[in-house]
Short mmCIF file of the N, C-alpha and C atoms (twelve columns), coordinates in Angstrom:
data_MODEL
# 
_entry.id   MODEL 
# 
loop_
_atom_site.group_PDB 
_atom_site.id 
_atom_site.type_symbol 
_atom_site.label_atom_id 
_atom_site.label_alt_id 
_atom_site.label_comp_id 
_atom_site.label_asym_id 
_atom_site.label_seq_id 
_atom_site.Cartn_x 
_atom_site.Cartn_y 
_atom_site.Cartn_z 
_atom_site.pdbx_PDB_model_num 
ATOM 1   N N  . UNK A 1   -2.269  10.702  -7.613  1 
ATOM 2   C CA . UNK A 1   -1.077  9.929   -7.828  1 
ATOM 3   C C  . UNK A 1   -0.782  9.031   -6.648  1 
ATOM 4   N N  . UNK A 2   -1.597  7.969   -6.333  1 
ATOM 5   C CA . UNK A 2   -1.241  7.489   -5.259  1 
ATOM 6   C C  . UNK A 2   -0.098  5.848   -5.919  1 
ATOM 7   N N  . UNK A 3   0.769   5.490   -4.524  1 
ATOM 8   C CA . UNK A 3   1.373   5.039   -5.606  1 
ATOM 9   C C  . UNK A 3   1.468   3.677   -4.055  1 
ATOM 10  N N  . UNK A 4   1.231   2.475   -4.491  1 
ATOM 11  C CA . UNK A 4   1.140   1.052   -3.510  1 
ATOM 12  C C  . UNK A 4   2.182   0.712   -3.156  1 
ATOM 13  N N  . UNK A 5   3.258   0.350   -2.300  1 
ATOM 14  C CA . UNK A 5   4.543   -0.928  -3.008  1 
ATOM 15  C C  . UNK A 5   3.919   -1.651  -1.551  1 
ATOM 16  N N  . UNK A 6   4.321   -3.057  -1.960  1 
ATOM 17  C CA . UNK A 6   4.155   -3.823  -0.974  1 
ATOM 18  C C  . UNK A 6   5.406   -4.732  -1.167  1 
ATOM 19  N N  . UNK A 7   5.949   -4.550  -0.137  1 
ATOM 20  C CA . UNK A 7   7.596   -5.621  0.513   1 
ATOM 21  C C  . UNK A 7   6.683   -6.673  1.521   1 
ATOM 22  N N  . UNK A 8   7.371   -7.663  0.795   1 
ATOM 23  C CA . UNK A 8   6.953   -9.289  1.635   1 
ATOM 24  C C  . UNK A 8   7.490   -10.071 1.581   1 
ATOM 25  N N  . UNK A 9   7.622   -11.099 2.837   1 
ATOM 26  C CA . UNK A 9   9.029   -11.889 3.069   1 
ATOM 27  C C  . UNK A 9   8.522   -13.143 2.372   1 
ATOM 28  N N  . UNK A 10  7.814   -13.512 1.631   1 
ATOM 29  C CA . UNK A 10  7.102   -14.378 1.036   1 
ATOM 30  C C  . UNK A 10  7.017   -14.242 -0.558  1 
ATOM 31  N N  . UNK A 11  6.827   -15.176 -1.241  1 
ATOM 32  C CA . UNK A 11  6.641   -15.180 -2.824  1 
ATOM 33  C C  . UNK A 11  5.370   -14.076 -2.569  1 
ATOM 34  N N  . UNK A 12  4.849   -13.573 -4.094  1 
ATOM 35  C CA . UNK A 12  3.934   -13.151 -4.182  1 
ATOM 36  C C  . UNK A 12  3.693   -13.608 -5.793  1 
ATOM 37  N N  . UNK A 13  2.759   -14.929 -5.580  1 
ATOM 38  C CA . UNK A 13  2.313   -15.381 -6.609  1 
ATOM 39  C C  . UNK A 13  1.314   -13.952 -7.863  1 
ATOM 40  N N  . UNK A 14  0.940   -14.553 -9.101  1 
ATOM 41  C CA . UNK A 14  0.594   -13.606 -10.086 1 
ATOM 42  C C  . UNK A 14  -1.119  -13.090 -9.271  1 
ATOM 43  N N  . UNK A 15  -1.792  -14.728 -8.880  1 
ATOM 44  C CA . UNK A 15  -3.120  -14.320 -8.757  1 
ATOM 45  C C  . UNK A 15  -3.066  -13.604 -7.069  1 
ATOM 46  N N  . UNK A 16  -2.398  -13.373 -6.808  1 
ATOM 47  C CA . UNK A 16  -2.523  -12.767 -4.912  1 
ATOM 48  C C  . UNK A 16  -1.889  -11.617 -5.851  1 
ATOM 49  N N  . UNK A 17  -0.823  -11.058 -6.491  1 
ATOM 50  C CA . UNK A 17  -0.766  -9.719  -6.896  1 
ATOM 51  C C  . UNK A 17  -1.799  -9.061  -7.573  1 
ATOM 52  N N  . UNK A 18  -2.891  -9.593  -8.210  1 
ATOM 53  C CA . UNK A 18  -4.360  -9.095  -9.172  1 
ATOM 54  C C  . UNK A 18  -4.962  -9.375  -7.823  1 
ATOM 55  N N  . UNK A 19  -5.420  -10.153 -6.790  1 
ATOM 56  C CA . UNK A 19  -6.462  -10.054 -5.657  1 
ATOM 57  C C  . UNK A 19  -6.036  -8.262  -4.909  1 
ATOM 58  N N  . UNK A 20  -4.557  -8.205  -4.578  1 
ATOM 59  C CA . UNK A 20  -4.269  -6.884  -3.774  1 
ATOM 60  C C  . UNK A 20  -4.415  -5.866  -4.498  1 
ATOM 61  N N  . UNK A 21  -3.779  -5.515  -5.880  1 
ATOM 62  C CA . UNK A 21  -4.275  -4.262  -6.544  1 
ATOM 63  C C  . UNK A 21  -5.698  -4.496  -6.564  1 
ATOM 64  N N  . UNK A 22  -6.606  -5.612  -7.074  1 
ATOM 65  C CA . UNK A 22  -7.673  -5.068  -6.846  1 
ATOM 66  C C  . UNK A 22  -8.359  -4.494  -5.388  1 
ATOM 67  N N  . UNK A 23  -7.757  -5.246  -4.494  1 
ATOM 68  C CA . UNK A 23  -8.391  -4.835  -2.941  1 
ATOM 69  C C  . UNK A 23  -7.644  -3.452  -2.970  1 
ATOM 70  N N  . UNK A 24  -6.069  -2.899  -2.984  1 
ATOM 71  C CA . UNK A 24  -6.178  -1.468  -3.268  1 
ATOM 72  C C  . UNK A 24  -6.733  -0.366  -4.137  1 
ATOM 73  N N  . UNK A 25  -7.250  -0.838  -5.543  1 
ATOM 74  C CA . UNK A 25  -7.864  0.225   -6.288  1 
ATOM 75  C C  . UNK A 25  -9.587  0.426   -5.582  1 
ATOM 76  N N  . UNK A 26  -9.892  -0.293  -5.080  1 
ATOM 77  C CA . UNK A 26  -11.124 -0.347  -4.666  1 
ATOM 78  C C  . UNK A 26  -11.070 0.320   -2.716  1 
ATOM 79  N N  . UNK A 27  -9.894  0.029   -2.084  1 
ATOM 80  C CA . UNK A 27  -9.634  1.070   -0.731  1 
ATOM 81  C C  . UNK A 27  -9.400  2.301   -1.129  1 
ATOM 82  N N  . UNK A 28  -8.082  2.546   -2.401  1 
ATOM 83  C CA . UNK A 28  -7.915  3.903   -2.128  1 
ATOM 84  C C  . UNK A 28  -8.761  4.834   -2.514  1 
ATOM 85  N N  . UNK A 29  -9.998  4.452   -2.856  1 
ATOM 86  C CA . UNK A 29  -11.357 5.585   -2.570  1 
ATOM 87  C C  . UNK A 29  -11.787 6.225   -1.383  1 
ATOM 88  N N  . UNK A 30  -10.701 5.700   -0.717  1 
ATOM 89  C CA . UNK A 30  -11.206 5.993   1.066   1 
ATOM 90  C C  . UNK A 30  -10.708 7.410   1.765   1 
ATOM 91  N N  . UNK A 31  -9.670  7.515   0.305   1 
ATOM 92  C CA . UNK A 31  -8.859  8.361   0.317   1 
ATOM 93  C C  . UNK A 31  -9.424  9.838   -0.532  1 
ATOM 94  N N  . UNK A 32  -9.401  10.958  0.416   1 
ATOM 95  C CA . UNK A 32  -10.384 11.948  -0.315  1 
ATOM 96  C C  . UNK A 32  -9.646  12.263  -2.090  1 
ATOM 97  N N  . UNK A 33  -10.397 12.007  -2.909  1 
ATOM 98  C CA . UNK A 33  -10.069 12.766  -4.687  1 
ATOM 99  C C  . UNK A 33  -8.994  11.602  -5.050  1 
ATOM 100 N N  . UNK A 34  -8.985  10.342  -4.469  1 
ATOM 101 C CA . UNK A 34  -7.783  9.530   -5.473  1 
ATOM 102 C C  . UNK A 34  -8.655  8.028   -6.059  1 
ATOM 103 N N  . UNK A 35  -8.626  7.740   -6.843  1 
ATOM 104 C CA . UNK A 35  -9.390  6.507   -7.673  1 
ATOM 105 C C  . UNK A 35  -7.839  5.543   -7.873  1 
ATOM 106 N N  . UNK A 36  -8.840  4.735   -8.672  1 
ATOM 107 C CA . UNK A 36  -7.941  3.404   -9.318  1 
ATOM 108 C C  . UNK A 36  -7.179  4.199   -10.393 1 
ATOM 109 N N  . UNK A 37  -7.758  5.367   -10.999 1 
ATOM 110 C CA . UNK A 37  -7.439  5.613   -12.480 1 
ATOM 111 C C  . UNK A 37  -5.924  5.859   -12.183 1 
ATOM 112 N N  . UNK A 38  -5.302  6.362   -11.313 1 
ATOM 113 C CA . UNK A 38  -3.784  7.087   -11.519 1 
ATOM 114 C C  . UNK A 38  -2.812  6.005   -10.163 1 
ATOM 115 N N  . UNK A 39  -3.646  4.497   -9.781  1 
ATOM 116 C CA . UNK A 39  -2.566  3.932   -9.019  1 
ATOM 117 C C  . UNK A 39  -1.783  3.520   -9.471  1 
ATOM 118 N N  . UNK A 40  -0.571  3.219   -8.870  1 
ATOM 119 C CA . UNK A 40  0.702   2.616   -9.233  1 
ATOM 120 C C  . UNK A 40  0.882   1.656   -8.159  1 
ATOM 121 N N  . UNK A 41  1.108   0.190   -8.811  1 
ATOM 122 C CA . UNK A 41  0.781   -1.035  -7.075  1 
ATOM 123 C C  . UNK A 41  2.965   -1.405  -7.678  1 
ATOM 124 N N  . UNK A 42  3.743   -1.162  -6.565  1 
ATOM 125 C CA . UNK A 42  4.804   -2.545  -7.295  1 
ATOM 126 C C  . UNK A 42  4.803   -3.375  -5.999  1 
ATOM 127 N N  . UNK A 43  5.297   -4.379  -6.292  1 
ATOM 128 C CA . UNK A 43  5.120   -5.527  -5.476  1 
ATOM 129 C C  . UNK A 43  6.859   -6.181  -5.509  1 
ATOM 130 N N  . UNK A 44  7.286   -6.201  -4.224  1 
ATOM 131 C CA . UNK A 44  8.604   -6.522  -3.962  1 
ATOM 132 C C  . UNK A 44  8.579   -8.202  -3.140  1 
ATOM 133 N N  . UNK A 45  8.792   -9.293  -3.463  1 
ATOM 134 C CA . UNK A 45  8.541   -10.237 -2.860  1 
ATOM 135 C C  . UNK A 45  9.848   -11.181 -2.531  1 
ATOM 136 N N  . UNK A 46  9.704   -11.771 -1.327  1 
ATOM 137 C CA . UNK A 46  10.819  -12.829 -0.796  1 
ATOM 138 C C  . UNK A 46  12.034  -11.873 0.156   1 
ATOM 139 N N  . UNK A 47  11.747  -10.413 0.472   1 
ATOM 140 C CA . UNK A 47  12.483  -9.536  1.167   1 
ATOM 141 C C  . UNK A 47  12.709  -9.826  2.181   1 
ATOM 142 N N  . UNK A 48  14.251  -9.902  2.673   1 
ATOM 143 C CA . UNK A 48  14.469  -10.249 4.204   1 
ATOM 144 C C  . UNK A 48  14.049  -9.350  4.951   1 
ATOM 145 N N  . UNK A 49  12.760  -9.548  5.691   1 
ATOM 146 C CA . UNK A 49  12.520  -8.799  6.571   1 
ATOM 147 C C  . UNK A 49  12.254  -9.206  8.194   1 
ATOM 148 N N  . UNK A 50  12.958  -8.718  9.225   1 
ATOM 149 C CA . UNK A 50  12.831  -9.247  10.548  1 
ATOM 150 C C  . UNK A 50  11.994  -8.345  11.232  1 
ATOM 151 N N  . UNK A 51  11.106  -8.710  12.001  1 
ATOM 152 C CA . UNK A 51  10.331  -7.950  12.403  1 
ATOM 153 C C  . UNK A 51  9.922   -8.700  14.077  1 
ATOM 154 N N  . UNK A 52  10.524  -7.650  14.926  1 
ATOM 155 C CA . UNK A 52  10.925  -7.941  16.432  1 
ATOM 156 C C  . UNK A 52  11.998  -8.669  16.693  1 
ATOM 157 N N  . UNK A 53  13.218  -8.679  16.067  1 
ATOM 158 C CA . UNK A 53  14.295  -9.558  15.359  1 
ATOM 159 C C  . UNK A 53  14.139  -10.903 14.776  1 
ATOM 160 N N  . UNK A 54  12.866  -10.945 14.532  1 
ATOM 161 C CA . UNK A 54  12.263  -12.528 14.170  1 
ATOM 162 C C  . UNK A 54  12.339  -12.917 12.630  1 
ATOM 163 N N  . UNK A 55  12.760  -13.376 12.001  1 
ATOM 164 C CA . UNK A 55  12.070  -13.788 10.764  1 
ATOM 165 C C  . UNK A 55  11.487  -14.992 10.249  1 
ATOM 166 N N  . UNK A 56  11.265  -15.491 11.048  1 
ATOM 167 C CA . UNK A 56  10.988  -16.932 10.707  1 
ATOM 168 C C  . UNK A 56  9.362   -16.870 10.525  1 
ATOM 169 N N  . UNK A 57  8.963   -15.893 10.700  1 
ATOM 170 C CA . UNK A 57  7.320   -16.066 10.163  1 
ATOM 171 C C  . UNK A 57  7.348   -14.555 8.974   1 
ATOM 172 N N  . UNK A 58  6.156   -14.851 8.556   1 
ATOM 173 C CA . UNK A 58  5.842   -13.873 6.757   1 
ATOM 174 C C  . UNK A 58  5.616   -12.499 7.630   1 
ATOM 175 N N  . UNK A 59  6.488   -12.078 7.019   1 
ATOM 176 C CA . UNK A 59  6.147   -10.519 7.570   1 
ATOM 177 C C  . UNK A 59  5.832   -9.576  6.049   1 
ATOM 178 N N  . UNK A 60  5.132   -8.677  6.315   1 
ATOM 179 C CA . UNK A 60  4.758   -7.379  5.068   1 
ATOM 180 C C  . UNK A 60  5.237   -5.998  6.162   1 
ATOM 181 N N  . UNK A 61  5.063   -5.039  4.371   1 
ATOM 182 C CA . UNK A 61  4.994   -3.501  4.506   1 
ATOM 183 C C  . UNK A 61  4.207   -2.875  3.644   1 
ATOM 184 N N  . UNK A 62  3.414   -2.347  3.874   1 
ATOM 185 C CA . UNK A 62  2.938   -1.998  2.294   1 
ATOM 186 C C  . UNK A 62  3.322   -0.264  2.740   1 
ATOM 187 N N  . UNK A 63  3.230   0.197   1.882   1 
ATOM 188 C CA . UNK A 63  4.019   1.807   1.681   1 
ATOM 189 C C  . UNK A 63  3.162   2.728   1.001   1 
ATOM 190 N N  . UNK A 64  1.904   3.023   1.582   1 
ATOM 191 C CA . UNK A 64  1.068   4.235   0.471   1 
ATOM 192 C C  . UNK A 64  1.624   5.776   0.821   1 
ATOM 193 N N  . UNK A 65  1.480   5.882   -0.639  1 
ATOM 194 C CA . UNK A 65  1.945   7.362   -0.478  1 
ATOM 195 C C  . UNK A 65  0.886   8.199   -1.866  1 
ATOM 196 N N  . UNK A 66  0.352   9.171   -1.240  1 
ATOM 197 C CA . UNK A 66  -0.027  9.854   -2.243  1 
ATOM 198 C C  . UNK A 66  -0.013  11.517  -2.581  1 
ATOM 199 N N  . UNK A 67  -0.326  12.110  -3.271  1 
ATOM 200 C CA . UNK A 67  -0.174  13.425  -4.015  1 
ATOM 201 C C  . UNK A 67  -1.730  14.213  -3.431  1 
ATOM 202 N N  . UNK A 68  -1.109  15.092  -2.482  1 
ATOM 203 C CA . UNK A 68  -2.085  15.908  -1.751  1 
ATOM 204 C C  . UNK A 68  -1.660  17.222  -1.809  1 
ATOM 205 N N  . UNK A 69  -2.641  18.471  -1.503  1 
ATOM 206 C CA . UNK A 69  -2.188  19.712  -1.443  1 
ATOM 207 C C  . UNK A 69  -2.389  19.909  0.107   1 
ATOM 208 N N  . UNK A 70  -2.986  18.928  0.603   1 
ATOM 209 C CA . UNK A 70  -3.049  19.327  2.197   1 
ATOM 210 C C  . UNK A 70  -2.932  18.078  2.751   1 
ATOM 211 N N  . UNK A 71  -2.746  17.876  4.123   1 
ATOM 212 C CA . UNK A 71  -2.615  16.427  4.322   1 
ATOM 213 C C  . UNK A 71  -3.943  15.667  4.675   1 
ATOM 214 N N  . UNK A 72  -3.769  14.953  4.644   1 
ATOM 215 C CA . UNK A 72  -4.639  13.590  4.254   1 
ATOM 216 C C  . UNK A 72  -5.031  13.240  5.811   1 
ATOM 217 N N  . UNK A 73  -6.728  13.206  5.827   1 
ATOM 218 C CA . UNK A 73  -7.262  13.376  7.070   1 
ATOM 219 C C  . UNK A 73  -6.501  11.368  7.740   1 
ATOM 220 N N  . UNK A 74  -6.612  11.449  9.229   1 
ATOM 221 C CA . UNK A 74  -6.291  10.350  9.899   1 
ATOM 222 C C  . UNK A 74  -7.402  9.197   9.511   1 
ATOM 223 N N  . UNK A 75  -8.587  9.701   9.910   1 
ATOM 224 C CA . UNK A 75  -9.651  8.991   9.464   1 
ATOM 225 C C  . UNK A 75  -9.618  8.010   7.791   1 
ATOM 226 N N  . UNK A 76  -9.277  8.632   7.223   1 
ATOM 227 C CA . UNK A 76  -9.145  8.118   5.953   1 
ATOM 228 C C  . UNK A 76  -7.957  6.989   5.760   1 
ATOM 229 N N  . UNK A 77  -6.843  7.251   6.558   1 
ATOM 230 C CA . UNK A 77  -6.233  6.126   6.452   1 
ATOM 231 C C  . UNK A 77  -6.131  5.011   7.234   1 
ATOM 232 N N  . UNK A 78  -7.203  5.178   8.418   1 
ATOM 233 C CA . UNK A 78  -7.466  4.080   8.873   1 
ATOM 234 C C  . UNK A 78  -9.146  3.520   8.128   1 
ATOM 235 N N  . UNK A 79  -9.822  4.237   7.955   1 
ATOM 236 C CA . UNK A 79  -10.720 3.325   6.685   1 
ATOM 237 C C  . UNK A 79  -9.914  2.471   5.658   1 
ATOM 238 N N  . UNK A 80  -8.682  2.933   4.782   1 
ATOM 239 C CA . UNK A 80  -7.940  2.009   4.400   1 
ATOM 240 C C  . UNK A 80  -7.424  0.958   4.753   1 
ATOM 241 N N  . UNK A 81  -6.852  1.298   6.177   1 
ATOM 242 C CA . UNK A 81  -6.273  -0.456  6.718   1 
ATOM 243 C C  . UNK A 81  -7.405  -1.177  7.203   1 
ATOM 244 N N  . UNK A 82  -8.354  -0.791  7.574   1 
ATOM 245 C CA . UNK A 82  -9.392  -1.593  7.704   1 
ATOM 246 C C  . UNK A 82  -9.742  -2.048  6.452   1 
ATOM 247 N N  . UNK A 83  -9.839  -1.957  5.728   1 
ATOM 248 C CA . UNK A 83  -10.319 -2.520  4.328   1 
ATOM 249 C C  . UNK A 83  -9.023  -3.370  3.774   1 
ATOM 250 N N  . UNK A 84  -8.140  -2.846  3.805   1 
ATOM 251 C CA . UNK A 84  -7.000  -3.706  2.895   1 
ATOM 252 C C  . UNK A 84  -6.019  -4.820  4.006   1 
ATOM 253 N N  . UNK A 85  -6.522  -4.436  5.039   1 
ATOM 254 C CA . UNK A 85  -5.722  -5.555  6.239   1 
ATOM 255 C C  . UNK A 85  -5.778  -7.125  5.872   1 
ATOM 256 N N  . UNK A 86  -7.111  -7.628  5.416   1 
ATOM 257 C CA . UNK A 86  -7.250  -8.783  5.518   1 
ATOM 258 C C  . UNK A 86  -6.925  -9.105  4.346   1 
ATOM 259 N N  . UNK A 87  -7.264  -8.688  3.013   1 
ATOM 260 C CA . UNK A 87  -6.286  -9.223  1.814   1 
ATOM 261 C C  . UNK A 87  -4.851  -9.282  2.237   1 
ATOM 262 N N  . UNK A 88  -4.536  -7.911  2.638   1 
ATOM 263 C CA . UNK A 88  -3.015  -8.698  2.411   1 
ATOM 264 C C  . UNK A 88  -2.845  -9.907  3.626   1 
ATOM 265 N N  . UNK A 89  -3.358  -10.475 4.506   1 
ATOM 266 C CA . UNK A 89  -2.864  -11.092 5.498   1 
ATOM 267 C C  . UNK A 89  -3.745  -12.428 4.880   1 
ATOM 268 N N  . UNK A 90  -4.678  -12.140 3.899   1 
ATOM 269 C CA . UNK A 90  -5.028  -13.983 3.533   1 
ATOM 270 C C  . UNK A 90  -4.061  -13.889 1.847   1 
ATOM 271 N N  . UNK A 91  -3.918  -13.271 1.087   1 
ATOM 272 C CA . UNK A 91  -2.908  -13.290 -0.014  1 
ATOM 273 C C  . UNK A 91  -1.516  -13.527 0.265   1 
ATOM 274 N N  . UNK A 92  -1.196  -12.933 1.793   1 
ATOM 275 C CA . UNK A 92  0.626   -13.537 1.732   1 
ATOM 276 C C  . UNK A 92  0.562   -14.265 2.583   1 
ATOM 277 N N  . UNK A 93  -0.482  -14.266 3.470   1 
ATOM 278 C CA . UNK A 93  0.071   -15.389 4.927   1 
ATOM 279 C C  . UNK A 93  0.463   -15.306 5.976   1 
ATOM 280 N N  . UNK A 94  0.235   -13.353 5.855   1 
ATOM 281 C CA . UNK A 94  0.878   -12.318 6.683   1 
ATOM 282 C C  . UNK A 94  -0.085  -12.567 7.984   1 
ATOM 283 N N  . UNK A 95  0.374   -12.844 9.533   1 
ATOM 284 C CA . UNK A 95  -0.368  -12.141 10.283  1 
ATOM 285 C C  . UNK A 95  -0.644  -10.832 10.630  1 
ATOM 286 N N  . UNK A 96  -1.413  -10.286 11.022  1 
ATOM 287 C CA . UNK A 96  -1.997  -9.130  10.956  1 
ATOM 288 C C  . UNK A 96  -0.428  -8.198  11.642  1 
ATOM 289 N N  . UNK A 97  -0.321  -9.190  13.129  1 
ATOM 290 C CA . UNK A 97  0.700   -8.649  13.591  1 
ATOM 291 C C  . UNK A 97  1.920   -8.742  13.333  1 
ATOM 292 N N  . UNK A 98  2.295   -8.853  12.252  1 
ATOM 293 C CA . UNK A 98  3.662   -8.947  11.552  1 
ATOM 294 C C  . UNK A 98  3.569   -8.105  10.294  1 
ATOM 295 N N  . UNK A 99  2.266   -6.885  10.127  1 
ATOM 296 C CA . UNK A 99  1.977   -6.533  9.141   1 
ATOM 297 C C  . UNK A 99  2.100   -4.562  9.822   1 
ATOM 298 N N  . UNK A 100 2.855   -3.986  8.881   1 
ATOM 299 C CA . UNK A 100 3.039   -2.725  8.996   1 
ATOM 300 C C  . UNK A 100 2.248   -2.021  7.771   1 
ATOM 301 N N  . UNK A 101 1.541   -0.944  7.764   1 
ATOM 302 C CA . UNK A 101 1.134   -0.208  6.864   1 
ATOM 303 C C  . UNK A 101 1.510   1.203   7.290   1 
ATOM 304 N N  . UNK A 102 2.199   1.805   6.190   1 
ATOM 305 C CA . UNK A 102 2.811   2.842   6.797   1 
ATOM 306 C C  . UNK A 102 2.291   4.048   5.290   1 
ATOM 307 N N  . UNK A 103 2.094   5.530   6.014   1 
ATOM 308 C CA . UNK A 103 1.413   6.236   4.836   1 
ATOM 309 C C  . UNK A 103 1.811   7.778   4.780   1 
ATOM 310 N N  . UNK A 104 2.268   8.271   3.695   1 
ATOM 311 C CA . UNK A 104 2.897   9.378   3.660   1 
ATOM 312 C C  . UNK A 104 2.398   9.967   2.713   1 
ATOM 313 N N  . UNK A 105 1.983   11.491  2.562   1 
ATOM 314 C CA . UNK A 105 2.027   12.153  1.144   1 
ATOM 315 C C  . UNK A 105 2.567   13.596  1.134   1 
ATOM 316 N N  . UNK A 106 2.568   13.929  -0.428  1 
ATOM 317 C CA . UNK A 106 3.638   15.310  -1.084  1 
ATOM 318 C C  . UNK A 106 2.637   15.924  -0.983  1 
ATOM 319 N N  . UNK A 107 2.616   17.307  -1.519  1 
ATOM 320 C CA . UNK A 107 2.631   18.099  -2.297  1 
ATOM 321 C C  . UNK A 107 2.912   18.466  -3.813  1 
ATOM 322 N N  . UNK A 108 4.249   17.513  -3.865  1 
ATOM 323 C CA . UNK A 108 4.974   17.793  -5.055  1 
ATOM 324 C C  . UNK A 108 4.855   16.463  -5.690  1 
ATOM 325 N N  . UNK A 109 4.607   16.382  -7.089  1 
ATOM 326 C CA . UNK A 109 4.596   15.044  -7.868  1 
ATOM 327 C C  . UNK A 109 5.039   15.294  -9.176  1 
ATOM 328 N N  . UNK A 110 5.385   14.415  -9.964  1 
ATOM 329 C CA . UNK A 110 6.063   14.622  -10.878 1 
ATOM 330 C C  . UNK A 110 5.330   13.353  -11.835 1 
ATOM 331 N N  . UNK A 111 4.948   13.960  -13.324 1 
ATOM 332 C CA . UNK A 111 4.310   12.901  -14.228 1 
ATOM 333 C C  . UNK A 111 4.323   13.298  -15.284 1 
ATOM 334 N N  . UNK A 112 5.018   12.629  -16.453 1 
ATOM 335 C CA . UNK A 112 4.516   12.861  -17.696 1 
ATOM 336 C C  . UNK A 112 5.549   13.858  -18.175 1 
ATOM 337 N N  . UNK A 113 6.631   13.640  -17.572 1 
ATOM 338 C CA . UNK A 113 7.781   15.328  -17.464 1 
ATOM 339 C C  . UNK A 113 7.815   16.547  -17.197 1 
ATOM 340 N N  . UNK A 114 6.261   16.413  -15.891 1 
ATOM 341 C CA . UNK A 114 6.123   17.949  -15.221 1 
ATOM 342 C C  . UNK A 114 5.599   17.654  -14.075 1 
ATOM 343 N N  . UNK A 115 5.457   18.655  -13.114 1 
ATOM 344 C CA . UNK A 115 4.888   18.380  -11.945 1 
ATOM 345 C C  . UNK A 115 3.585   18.893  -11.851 1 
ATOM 346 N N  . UNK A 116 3.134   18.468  -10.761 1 
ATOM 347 C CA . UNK A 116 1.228   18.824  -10.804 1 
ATOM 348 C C  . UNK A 116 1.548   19.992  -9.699  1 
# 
């Protein structure tokens, strides 16, 4: 159950939202037992976001979080930002350094009106 959102202080046109889910269904393999089959990408665009009190340049967040029974080795989520860094920073316009990727996961998930 891994689930994408990406907040960006920028539009996020239709074809840069199909370039990033595809650049995430194809990273979060990096991630031990999670595929494309169960992602969830939402995409939040034009968000005031200041970043070093600045906003005058494109800043992102993207927010992975996924459904683990143990936590999720370090290694693995930096194979992810290495892989998904540069889509999002040529799809929004983001510099790298105005770009946060931040990554959390449960235990507990909820789908389909039960939990796993």
């Amino acid at each position: 159950m891994p689930v994408i959102k990406t907040h960006a202080s920028t539009p996020i046109p239709e074809d840069a939202r199909i370039a990033l889910k595809t650049a995430y269904g194809s990273a979060i393999e990096t991630i031990p037992g999670k595929s494309e089959q169960w992602l969830m990408c939402l995409f939040d665009e034009c968000a005031p976001i200041y970043f070093a009190g600045d906003d005058s340049e494109p800043c992102a967040l993207v927010d992975v979080s996924v459904f683990a029974r143990s936590e999720v080795p370090g290694s693995a989520w930096r194979r992810f930002t290495e892989e998904v860094t540069p889509a999002i920073c040529r799809e929004l316009g983001v510099d790298a350094s105005r770009l946060y990727i931040r990554y959390g996961w449960t235990p507990d998930f909820g789908w389909n009106g039960a939990n796993f």
